[in-house]
XYZ file of C-alpha atoms in Angstrom:
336
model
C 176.400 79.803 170.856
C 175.840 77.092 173.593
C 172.441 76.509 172.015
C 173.839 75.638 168.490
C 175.580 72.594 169.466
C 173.128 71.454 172.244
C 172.022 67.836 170.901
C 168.258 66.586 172.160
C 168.330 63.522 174.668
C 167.071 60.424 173.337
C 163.555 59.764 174.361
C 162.584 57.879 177.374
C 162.578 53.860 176.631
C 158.466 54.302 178.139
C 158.131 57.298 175.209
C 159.649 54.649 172.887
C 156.901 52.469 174.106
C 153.997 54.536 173.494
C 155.105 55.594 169.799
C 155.771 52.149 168.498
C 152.122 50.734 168.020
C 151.771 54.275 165.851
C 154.162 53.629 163.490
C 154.433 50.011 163.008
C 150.307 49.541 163.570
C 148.817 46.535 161.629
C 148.445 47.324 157.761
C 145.450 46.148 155.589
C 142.954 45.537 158.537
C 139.386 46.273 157.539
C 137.465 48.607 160.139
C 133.799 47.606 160.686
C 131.565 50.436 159.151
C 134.040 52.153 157.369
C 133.138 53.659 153.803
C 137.153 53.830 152.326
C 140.113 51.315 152.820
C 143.213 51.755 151.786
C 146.390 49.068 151.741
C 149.591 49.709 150.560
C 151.705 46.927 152.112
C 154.418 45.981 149.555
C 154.616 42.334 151.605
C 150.511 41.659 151.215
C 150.206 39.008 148.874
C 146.135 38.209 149.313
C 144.224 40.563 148.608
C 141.720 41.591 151.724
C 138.822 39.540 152.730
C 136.037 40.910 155.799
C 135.675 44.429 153.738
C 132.435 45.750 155.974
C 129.401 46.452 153.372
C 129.536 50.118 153.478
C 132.868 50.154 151.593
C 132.656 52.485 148.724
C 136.198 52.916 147.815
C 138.911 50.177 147.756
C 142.873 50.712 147.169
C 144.748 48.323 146.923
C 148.219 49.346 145.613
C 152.060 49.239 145.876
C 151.595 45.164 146.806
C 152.607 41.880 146.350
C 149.216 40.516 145.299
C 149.108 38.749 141.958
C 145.951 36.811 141.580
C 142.286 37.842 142.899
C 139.104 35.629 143.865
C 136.183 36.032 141.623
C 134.086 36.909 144.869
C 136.851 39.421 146.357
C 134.064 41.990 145.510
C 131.018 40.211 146.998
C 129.060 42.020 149.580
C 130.192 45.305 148.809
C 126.814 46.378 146.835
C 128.023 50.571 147.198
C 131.646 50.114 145.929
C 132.145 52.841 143.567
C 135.776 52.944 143.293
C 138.305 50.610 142.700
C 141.832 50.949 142.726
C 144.254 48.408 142.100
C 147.455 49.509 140.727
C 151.015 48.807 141.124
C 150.395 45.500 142.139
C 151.529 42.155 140.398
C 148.354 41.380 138.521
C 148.397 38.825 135.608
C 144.803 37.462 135.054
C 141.307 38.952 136.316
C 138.291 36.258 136.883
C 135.430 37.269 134.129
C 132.808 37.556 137.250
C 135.035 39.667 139.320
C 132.917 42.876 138.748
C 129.394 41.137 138.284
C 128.977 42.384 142.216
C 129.222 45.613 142.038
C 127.655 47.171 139.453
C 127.301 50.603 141.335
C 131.467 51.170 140.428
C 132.216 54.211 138.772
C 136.238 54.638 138.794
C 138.292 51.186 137.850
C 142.094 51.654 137.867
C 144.365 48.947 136.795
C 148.040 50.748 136.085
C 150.440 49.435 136.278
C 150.218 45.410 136.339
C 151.296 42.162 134.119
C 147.865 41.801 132.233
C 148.367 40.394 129.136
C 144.350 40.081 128.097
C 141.035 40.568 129.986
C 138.080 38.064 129.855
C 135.719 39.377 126.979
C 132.526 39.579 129.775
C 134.766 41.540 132.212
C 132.653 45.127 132.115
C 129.492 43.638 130.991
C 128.096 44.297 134.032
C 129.701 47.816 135.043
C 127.483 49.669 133.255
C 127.972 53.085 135.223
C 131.917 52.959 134.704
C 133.252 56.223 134.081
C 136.920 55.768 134.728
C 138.955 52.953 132.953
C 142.803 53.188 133.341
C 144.700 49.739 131.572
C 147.741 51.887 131.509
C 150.894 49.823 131.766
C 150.023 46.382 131.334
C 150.987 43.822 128.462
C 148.037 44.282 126.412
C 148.302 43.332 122.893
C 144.642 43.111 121.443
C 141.495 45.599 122.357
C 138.601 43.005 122.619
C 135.336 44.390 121.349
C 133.160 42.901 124.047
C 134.944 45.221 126.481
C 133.710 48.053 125.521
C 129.519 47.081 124.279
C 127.951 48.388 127.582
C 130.566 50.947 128.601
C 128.050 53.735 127.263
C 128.509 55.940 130.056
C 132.302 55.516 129.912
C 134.413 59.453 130.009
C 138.021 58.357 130.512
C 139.929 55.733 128.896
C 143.227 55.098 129.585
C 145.498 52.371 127.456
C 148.736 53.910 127.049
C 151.805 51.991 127.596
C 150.646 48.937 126.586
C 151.493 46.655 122.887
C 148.646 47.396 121.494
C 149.255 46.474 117.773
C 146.059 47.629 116.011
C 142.074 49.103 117.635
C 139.711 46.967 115.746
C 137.566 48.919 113.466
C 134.145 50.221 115.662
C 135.776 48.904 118.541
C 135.036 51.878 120.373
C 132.205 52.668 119.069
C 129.690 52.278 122.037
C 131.811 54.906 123.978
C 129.227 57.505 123.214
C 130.276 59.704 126.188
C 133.852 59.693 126.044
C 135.814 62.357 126.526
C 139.159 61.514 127.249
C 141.484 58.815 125.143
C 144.806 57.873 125.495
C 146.598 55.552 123.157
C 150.082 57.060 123.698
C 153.400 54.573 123.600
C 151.880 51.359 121.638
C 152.674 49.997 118.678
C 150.092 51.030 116.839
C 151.508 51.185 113.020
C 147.833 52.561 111.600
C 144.534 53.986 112.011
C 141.230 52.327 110.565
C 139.376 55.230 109.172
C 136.422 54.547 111.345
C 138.632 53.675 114.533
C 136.924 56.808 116.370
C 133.688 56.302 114.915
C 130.903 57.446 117.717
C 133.048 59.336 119.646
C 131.260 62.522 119.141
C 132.027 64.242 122.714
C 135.666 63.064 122.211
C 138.039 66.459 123.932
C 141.604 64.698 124.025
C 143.048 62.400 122.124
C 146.515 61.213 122.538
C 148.316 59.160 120.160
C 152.148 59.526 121.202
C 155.014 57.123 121.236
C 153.336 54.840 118.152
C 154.766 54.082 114.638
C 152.277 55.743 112.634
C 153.249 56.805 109.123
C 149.777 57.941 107.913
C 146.488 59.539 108.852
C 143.131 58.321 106.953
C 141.642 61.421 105.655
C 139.018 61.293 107.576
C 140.217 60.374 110.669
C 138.743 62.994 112.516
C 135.355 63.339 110.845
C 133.459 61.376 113.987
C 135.364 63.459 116.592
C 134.169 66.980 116.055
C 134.462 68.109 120.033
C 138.101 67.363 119.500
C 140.109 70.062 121.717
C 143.479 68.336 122.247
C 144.888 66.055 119.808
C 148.736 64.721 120.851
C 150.260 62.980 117.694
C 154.166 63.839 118.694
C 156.923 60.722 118.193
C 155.625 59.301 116.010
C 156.921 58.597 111.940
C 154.052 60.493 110.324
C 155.222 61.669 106.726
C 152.397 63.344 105.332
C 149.371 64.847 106.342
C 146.421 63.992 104.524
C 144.866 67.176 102.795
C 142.166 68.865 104.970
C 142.690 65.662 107.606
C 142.076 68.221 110.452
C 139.017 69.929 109.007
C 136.386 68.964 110.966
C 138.477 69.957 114.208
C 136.791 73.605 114.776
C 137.353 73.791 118.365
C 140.754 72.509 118.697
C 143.137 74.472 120.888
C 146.033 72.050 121.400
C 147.880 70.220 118.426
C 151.174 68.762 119.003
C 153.190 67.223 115.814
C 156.676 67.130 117.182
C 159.117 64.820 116.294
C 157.473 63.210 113.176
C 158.882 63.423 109.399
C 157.106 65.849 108.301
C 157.859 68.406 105.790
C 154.326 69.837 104.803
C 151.888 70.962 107.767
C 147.946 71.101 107.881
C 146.404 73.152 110.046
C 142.658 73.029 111.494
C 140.205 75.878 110.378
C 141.037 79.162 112.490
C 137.999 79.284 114.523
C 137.053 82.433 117.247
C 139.004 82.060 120.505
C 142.181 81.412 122.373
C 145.152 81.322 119.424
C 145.891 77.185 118.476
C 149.093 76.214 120.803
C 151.294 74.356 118.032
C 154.353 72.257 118.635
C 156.143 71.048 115.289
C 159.292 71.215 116.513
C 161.652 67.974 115.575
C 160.020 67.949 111.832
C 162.519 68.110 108.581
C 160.313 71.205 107.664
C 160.322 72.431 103.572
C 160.704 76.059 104.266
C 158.568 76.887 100.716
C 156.317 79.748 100.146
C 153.006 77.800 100.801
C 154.717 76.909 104.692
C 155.714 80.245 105.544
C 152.251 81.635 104.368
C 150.128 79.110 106.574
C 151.907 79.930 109.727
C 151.824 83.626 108.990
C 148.614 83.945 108.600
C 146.373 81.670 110.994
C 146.496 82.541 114.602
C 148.323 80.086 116.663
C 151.194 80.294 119.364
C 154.137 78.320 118.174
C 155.532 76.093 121.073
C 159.355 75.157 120.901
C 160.228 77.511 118.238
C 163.954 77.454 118.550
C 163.446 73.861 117.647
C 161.390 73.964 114.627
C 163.966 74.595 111.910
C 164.404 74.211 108.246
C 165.466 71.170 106.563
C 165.452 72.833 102.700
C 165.782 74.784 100.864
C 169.389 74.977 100.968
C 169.638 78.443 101.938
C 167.137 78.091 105.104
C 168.384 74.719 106.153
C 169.173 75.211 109.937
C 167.180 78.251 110.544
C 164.322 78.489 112.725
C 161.136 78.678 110.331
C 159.501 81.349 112.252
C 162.733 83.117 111.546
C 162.576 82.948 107.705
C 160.984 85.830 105.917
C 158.265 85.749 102.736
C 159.610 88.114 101.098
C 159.578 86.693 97.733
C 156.711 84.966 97.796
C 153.323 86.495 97.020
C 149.955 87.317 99.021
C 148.905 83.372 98.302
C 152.164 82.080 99.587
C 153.511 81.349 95.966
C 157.012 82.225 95.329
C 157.354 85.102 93.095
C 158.854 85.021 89.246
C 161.082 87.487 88.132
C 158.604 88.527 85.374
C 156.183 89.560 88.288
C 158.420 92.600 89.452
């Protein structure tokens, strides 16, 4: 029992001594040689000068740094990752990247950029990483994107983003990955995803769309993961997800819909569905479509009825056809 309530001495004052330097060593001191440096010192407002030439990945992150030198990068001919985010950020110098065309992952989240110079990536022409997410953006700029053609991620979510100009992105040839999610993006162009041919995920959450262009989705045929929950979409263009025959993932939650559109059933996995928050129309032709096409419906306790009267409330995998015939079309008394 002795043992239970025995409290450790405190350590020697030479003990003290010898751990101090470990935890309060200098931060953000470049080491000749290295290949990586890292800097997370929420005080550094300057970002770090002497990098040795071998440096191939910088972070920089979790500081006080707001502005950076248009030759911050210079010397550093095998950088291939860059990592700045969390930081205080609020312009970029057009000839910041012209140094290191070798860099492969950029990663801004996170910062107070409002625009970027229109020549910022002309020279980064083996970028395959972009994260903007969570800066103050407000207009996509063309010229960002006309030499990105190796580009596979593409991050702009959390941003203002009012509009994406039409073709904007269409130089991203090897995309794979998009996020949009929680802008204000009110409407699509019809050709916004024009080119985008290896396109897997799209995410569009969080905007104010009301409306789809029919065909939306005709460029983006490798589509496997399309996100269009919150936002105020009313209707669903008919067919608008035809082209989509490998998509596995489609989440319409929390929209105002009342009709649904489903992508061709296609061999594989089931379709994982979310249409939970909707104001669904529990008719014939509703109950039919989810009957019959092979999909696993996510948050079904949540995905209720709206009308008719005598469904509203109920969960609509819950409500039964009877009544309605083999094409979903509700049956006449004359047909019995």
């Amino acid at each position: 029992m002795a043992l239970l309530g025995h409290i450790l001495p405190p350590p020697p004052p030479l003990l003290l001594l010898l751990l101090l330097p470990y935890s309060h060593a200098a931060p953000c001191h470049p080491q000749p040689n290295a290949t990586h440096f890292i800097c997370t010192d929420p005080t550094l407002s300057t970002f770090p000068s002497g990098l040795p030439p071998t440096t191939e990945a910088i972070s920089v992150e979790f500081t006080a740094v707001t502005t950076i030198s248009p030759s911050a990068l210079a010397g550093l001919p095998h950088l291939q990752e860059l990592h700045l985010s969390s930081n205080r950020l609020a312009v970029l110098p057009e000839a910041l990247l012209q140094p290191v065309p070798t860099l492969r992952i950029l990663d801004l989240t996170d910062n107070l950029l409002p625009d970027l110079p229109a020549g910022i990536f002309h020279h980064s022409i083996h970028l395959q990483h972009l994260v903007l997410q969570g800066n103050l953006l407000q207009a996509l700029q063309p010229a960002w994107f006309v030499h990105l053609t190796q580009l596979q991620w593409l991050n702009l979510a959390g941003n203002a983003l009012l509009e994406v100009p039409p073709a904007a992105l269409r130089p991203l040839r090897s995309l794979r990955n998009l996020d949009l999610a929680y802008n204000r993006l009110h409407h699509l162009h019809a050709d916004t995803f024009m080119g985008l041919q290896m396109l897997e995920r799209l995410d569009l959450e969080g905007n104010q769309l009301r409306a789809l262009p029919p065909t939306l989705f005709m460029p983006t045929p490798a589509l496997r993961l399309l996100f269009l929950q919150s936002n105020t979409l009313q209707v669903l263009p008919d067919g608008v997800f035809s082209p989509l025959l490998h998509l596995r993932v489609l989440d319409l939650a929390h929209n105002h819909l009342q009709a649904l559109q489903l992508p061709p059933r296609s061999p594989g996995p089931p379709l994982s569905l979310d249409i939970s928050g909707n104001p669904w129309a529990c008719e014939c032709s509703l109950l039919a479509l989810l009957q019959d096409a092979a999909l696993q419906l996510i948050a079904a306790r949540d995905t209720r009825c709206a009308s008719p009267a005598q469904h509203r409330g109920q969960e609509v995998a819950a409500v039964s056809l009877a009544g309605c015939d083999h094409g979903g079309n509700k049956q006449s008394p004359l047909d019995h």
